[in-house]
Coordinates of C-alpha atoms in Angstrom, one line a residue:
X1 CA -1.9 124.3 61.8
X2 CA -2.9 127.0 58.5
X3 CA -5.2 129.8 59.3
X4 CA -8.9 129.9 58.1
X5 CA -9.8 132.7 55.8
X6 CA -12.0 134.3 58.8
X7 CA -8.4 134.1 61.1
X8 CA -6.9 135.9 57.8
X9 CA -9.6 138.8 57.9
X10 CA -10.1 138.5 54.3
X11 CA -13.4 137.5 52.0
X12 CA -14.1 137.7 48.5
X13 CA -17.6 139.2 47.5
X14 CA -18.9 138.2 43.8
X15 CA -20.8 140.8 41.7
X16 CA -20.9 144.0 44.2
X17 CA -20.4 146.0 41.2
X18 CA -22.6 145.8 38.1
X19 CA -21.7 145.8 34.9
X20 CA -22.8 149.5 34.3
X21 CA -21.1 151.0 37.1
X22 CA -17.5 149.3 35.9
X23 CA -18.0 151.0 32.9
X24 CA -19.0 154.1 34.3
X25 CA -16.2 154.4 36.9
X26 CA -13.8 153.0 33.6
X27 CA -15.2 156.0 32.1
X28 CA -14.4 158.6 34.9
X29 CA -10.6 156.9 35.4
X30 CA -9.6 157.5 31.3
X31 CA -11.0 160.8 31.2
X32 CA -9.7 162.1 34.4
X33 CA -6.4 160.1 35.5
X34 CA -3.3 161.3 36.2
X35 CA 0.5 160.0 36.5
X36 CA 0.9 158.0 39.5
X37 CA 3.0 158.1 42.9
X38 CA 4.6 154.8 41.2
X39 CA 6.0 153.9 37.6
X40 CA 3.5 152.4 35.6
X41 CA 0.7 153.7 38.1
X42 CA -2.5 155.9 37.0
X43 CA -4.4 157.3 39.2
X44 CA -7.7 158.7 39.6
X45 CA -8.7 160.6 43.5
X46 CA -12.0 162.3 44.6
X47 CA -10.0 165.3 45.9
X48 CA -8.2 165.5 42.2
X49 CA -11.7 165.8 40.9
X50 CA -12.4 168.4 42.7
X51 CA -9.2 169.9 41.7
X52 CA -9.7 169.7 37.8
X53 CA -13.0 171.1 38.7
X54 CA -14.8 167.3 38.0
X55 CA -16.5 167.3 41.0
X56 CA -19.3 165.8 39.8
X57 CA -17.8 162.7 39.2
X58 CA -17.7 162.1 42.7
X59 CA -21.8 161.3 42.1
X60 CA -21.0 157.6 40.7
X61 CA -18.6 156.7 43.7
X62 CA -21.0 157.4 46.5
X63 CA -23.7 154.3 46.3
X64 CA -20.9 152.3 45.9
X65 CA -18.6 153.7 49.0
X66 CA -22.1 152.8 50.5
X67 CA -22.4 149.3 49.5
X68 CA -18.4 148.6 50.3
X69 CA -19.0 150.2 53.6
X70 CA -21.9 147.7 54.7
X71 CA -20.3 144.9 53.6
X72 CA -16.6 145.7 55.0
X73 CA -18.9 146.7 58.7
X74 CA -21.0 143.4 58.3
X75 CA -17.8 140.8 57.4
X76 CA -15.5 142.6 60.4
X77 CA -18.8 143.2 62.8
X78 CA -17.7 146.5 63.6
X79 CA -21.1 148.2 62.3
X80 CA -21.4 151.8 62.2
X81 CA -18.2 152.2 63.3
X82 CA -15.7 152.8 60.2
X83 CA -15.0 156.2 58.1
X84 CA -13.8 155.8 54.6
X85 CA -10.0 157.0 54.9
X86 CA -9.6 157.2 51.0
X87 CA -11.2 156.5 47.7
X88 CA -9.4 156.0 44.3
X89 CA -8.8 154.5 41.2
X90 CA -5.4 152.6 41.8
X91 CA -3.4 150.0 41.8
X92 CA -2.2 147.7 44.7
X93 CA 1.4 147.4 46.2
X94 CA 3.6 144.9 46.4
X95 CA 3.7 141.3 48.4
X96 CA 3.2 137.6 48.9
X97 CA -0.7 137.2 48.3
X98 CA -3.0 134.1 47.9
X99 CA -3.9 134.3 44.5
X100 CA -7.5 134.6 43.1
X101 CA -8.9 135.8 39.9
X102 CA -11.6 138.4 39.8
X103 CA -14.4 139.3 37.3
X104 CA -15.2 142.5 36.5
X105 CA -17.1 143.7 39.9
X106 CA -15.8 141.5 42.1
X107 CA -14.0 143.0 45.6
X108 CA -11.9 141.7 48.0
X109 CA -12.0 143.0 51.5
X110 CA -9.2 142.6 54.5
X111 CA -7.1 143.8 57.1
X112 CA -4.4 146.1 56.1
X113 CA -1.4 144.1 58.1
X114 CA 0.8 141.4 58.0
X115 CA -1.7 138.8 57.4
X116 CA -2.7 140.0 54.4
X117 CA -0.1 141.2 52.5
X118 CA -0.2 141.7 49.0
X119 CA -0.1 142.5 45.3
X120 CA -0.7 142.0 41.8
X121 CA 0.8 140.2 38.6
X122 CA 2.3 142.5 36.0
X123 CA 0.2 143.5 33.5
X124 CA 1.4 143.3 29.8
X125 CA -0.8 144.8 27.9
X126 CA -3.6 147.7 28.2
X127 CA -4.9 148.4 32.3
X128 CA -6.1 147.0 35.3
X129 CA -8.2 148.9 37.0
X130 CA -9.0 148.8 40.7
X131 CA -11.1 150.6 43.1
X132 CA -9.6 150.8 46.3
X133 CA -11.1 152.3 49.1
X134 CA -9.4 152.4 52.8
X135 CA -11.2 152.0 55.8
X136 CA -10.5 152.9 59.5
X137 CA -12.1 153.4 62.5
X138 CA -10.4 156.7 63.9
X139 CA -12.2 159.8 62.9
X140 CA -9.8 162.2 62.3
X141 CA -8.9 160.1 59.1
X142 CA -12.3 160.6 57.7
X143 CA -11.7 161.6 54.1
X144 CA -15.4 162.8 53.5
X145 CA -14.9 165.9 55.9
X146 CA -11.9 167.0 53.9
X147 CA -14.0 166.7 50.4
X148 CA -17.1 168.5 52.0
X149 CA -15.1 171.1 53.3
X150 CA -13.2 171.5 49.4
X151 CA -16.1 171.0 48.3
X152 CA -17.7 173.9 50.0
X153 CA -15.3 176.3 49.3
X154 CA -15.3 175.8 45.7
X155 CA -19.7 175.4 44.9
X156 CA -21.3 177.4 47.9
X157 CA -20.1 180.5 47.1
X158 CA -22.2 180.7 43.9
X159 CA -25.2 182.7 43.8
X160 CA -27.3 180.4 41.8
X161 CA -28.2 177.4 42.4
X162 CA -29.0 176.5 38.5
X163 CA -26.4 173.7 36.8
X164 CA -23.9 174.6 34.6
X165 CA -21.7 172.9 32.5
X166 CA -19.0 172.2 34.2
X167 CA -15.8 172.3 31.8
X168 CA -12.5 170.4 32.7
X169 CA -9.5 172.3 34.1
X170 CA -6.4 170.7 33.4
X171 CA -3.8 169.8 36.0
X172 CA -0.3 171.1 35.6
X173 CA 1.5 168.9 32.5
X174 CA 3.6 166.7 34.1
X175 CA 0.6 165.1 36.1
X176 CA 0.0 163.5 32.6
X177 CA 3.4 162.8 31.3
X178 CA 4.3 158.9 31.2
X179 CA 7.7 157.1 30.5
X180 CA 8.9 154.1 31.2
X181 CA 11.0 155.8 33.7
X182 CA 9.6 158.3 36.0
X183 CA 12.9 159.5 37.3
X184 CA 13.9 160.7 34.1
X185 CA 10.7 162.2 32.7
X186 CA 12.8 163.7 29.5
X187 CA 13.0 160.4 28.4
X188 CA 11.0 158.9 25.4
X189 CA 7.2 159.0 26.8
X190 CA 4.1 160.7 26.1
X191 CA 0.9 162.8 27.6
X192 CA -1.7 160.3 28.6
X193 CA -4.4 162.4 27.8
X194 CA -3.2 162.5 24.3
X195 CA -2.4 159.2 24.3
X196 CA -5.6 157.8 25.1
X197 CA -7.2 159.9 22.4
X198 CA -4.9 158.8 19.2
X199 CA -5.0 155.3 20.1
X200 CA -9.0 155.8 19.2
X201 CA -7.9 157.2 16.0
X202 CA -8.1 160.7 17.1
X203 CA -5.6 163.2 16.1
X204 CA -5.6 166.9 17.9
X205 CA -5.1 170.3 16.3
X206 CA -4.3 173.8 17.7
X207 CA -5.0 176.7 15.3
X208 CA -1.5 177.9 13.9
X209 CA -1.3 181.1 15.8
X210 CA -2.0 179.1 19.2
X211 CA 0.4 176.4 19.2
X212 CA 3.6 178.6 17.4
X213 CA 2.7 181.2 20.0
X214 CA 2.6 179.0 23.5
X215 CA 4.9 176.6 25.3
X216 CA 3.9 173.0 25.0
X217 CA 2.3 172.7 28.5
X218 CA 0.2 175.7 28.3
X219 CA -1.4 174.2 24.9
X220 CA -3.1 172.0 26.9
X221 CA -5.4 174.5 28.6
X222 CA -5.9 176.5 25.2
X223 CA -8.7 175.3 22.7
X224 CA -8.6 172.8 20.4
X225 CA -10.4 170.7 17.8
X226 CA -10.1 166.7 17.2
X227 CA -9.1 165.3 13.5
X228 CA -9.5 162.2 11.9
X229 CA -8.2 161.0 8.8
X230 CA -8.6 164.2 6.5
X231 CA -11.2 165.2 8.7
X232 CA -11.4 167.9 11.4
X233 CA -14.6 168.3 13.7
X234 CA -16.0 171.7 13.5
X235 CA -16.8 172.0 17.3
X236 CA -13.8 173.4 19.5
X237 CA -13.4 171.8 23.4
X238 CA -12.7 174.4 25.9
X239 CA -8.9 172.2 26.6
X240 CA -7.1 168.8 26.3
X241 CA -9.4 167.6 29.3
X242 CA -12.6 168.4 28.0
X243 CA -12.1 166.8 24.5
X244 CA -10.9 163.6 26.3
X245 CA -13.9 163.5 28.7
X246 CA -16.1 163.6 25.3
X247 CA -14.0 160.9 23.7
X248 CA -14.0 158.8 26.3
X249 CA -18.2 159.4 26.8
X250 CA -18.6 158.7 22.9
X251 CA -16.8 155.1 22.8
X252 CA -18.8 154.2 26.2
X253 CA -22.3 155.1 24.9
X254 CA -21.5 154.4 20.9
X255 CA -24.2 152.0 20.3
X256 CA -26.7 154.7 21.8
X257 CA -26.4 156.8 19.0
X258 CA -28.1 156.1 15.7
X259 CA -26.2 157.7 12.5
X260 CA -29.6 158.0 10.7
X261 CA -31.0 160.4 13.2
X262 CA -28.3 162.8 13.1
X263 CA -27.2 163.1 9.6
X264 CA -27.4 166.7 9.3
X265 CA -24.5 167.2 11.6
X266 CA -22.1 165.6 9.2
X267 CA -22.3 168.7 7.4
X268 CA -19.9 170.2 9.7
X269 CA -17.0 168.8 9.0
X270 CA -14.2 170.3 7.6
X271 CA -11.3 168.8 5.3
X272 CA -7.7 169.0 6.6
X273 CA -5.4 171.3 4.7
X274 CA -1.7 169.7 4.1
X275 CA -0.7 172.9 6.6
X276 CA -3.0 171.6 9.1
X277 CA -1.4 168.2 9.0
X278 CA 1.7 169.2 9.5
X279 CA 0.6 171.0 12.2
X280 CA -0.8 167.6 13.9
X281 CA 2.0 166.1 12.6
X282 CA 4.6 168.3 14.7
X283 CA 2.9 168.8 18.0
X284 CA 2.0 164.7 17.8
X285 CA 5.9 164.2 17.6
X286 CA 6.2 166.7 20.8
X287 CA 3.3 164.8 22.8
X288 CA 3.5 161.4 22.1
X289 CA 7.4 160.2 21.3
X290 CA 6.5 156.7 21.9
X291 CA 3.8 155.4 20.0
X292 CA 4.9 151.7 21.3
X293 CA 4.5 153.2 24.6
X294 CA 1.0 154.7 24.1
X295 CA -0.1 151.8 22.1
X296 CA 0.8 149.0 24.4
X297 CA -0.6 150.8 27.5
X298 CA -3.8 152.6 25.9
X299 CA -5.2 150.7 23.3
X300 CA -7.7 149.0 24.5
X301 CA -7.1 144.6 24.9
X302 CA -10.7 144.4 23.2
X303 CA -11.3 146.4 20.0
X304 CA -14.3 146.7 18.8
X305 CA -13.5 146.5 15.0
X306 CA -17.3 147.3 14.0
X307 CA -17.5 150.3 16.1
X308 CA -14.4 151.5 14.4
X309 CA -15.8 151.0 11.3
X310 CA -19.1 152.6 11.2
X311 CA -17.4 155.5 13.4
X312 CA -19.4 158.8 11.8
X313 CA -18.7 162.6 12.9
X314 CA -22.6 162.6 13.4
X315 CA -22.6 160.3 16.1
X316 CA -20.2 162.2 17.7
X317 CA -22.0 165.2 17.5
X318 CA -25.0 163.5 19.2
X319 CA -22.6 162.5 21.4
X320 CA -21.1 166.3 22.7
X321 CA -24.6 167.0 23.5
X322 CA -25.3 163.5 25.1
X323 CA -21.8 164.5 27.7
X324 CA -23.2 167.7 28.0
X325 CA -26.7 166.9 29.3
X326 CA -25.3 163.7 31.4
X327 CA -22.5 166.1 33.3
X328 CA -25.5 168.5 34.0
X329 CA -27.2 166.1 35.6
X330 CA -24.5 165.0 37.9
X331 CA -23.6 168.3 38.7
X332 CA -27.1 169.0 39.3
X333 CA -27.1 165.7 42.2
X334 CA -24.0 167.0 43.3
X335 CA -26.0 170.5 44.3
X336 CA -28.5 168.8 45.6
X337 CA -26.5 166.5 47.9
X338 CA -24.0 169.0 49.4
X339 CA -26.5 170.8 51.9
X340 CA -27.4 167.2 53.3
X341 CA -23.4 166.1 53.4
X342 CA -22.5 169.4 55.2
X343 CA -25.2 168.8 57.4
X344 CA -24.3 165.5 58.6
X345 CA -20.2 166.1 57.9
X346 CA -20.6 162.4 55.4
X347 CA -21.4 161.4 51.8
X348 CA -24.3 159.6 51.2
X349 CA -26.8 158.8 48.4
X350 CA -29.5 161.7 48.8
X351 CA -33.1 162.1 46.9
X352 CA -33.2 164.7 44.0
X353 CA -34.8 168.2 45.3
X354 CA -37.8 168.1 43.4
X355 CA -37.2 172.1 43.1
X356 CA -34.0 171.3 40.5
X357 CA -36.4 168.8 38.7
X358 CA -36.4 171.2 35.7
X359 CA -33.3 172.8 36.0

């Protein structure tokens, strides 16, 4: 007799994540991910966010983790018994599952045993983004305690409690290099940070002195400017990850920046010289050796043509400021939450301390 769904211990819950939550997780993944542990996999883990000075991006995960944990405990009848062992934006393993077609915001919950061997279909264009959580009854596998310990070391030694602008710090360059055969990293491939910006129409410019004096891997840590067409945006970014986060934020929130309100910012755009264009072309040939690979993997499946045609540096300049406000807000929430997390050795949603409201 065939097993029932409950006997297999699996369930599908529709629309458990909102559209806004899905889009914010996508922003984090596209802004922070590295090459994963297997070919064609890119991952964003909470520990990696901490390591790259992007701890504040943990905050959007918190209510989602709580909601999913409650659903899992309810379905499997193990209230207050589970700890979260792993949280990450990643893809599934191989196997022979029962097929279902999820929509954005849907969740599949199942036991991690032979009754629920699982896999996913091959992606032929673009990316499939999956939020993966592992749960355990073994408290020694609790992810929260480990994350809280690392966060405490990084944040609580500071003498001030005022949220600062947290600029990301890239990991080692090999963690951002993607090629069709990861076993041969020198094969034609691309830097995923560079590629993600290129497919959205941006070029990256380093000053002539910087680009000629440093090794290519060191350039990822150096200040840069963004270009588009013949234009060079005046504002420098601290490093490639900083630029990538602002670009992805802009394309997440593009509709919220009306051009007319920020027209004066457009004067802060320079015209690229021929030598600057040559500098851009030379570096792009090093960091994006396979344009077709970059386009196939990273170009959005749905292109907003109206957004592309109406792009303005004035809007982008407004997005830089909005990104800074967004990051400060998340960092404020993190500073407010961490003492409570340390006390309870658990990561959970906390009300904002009123003393931080004006900072």
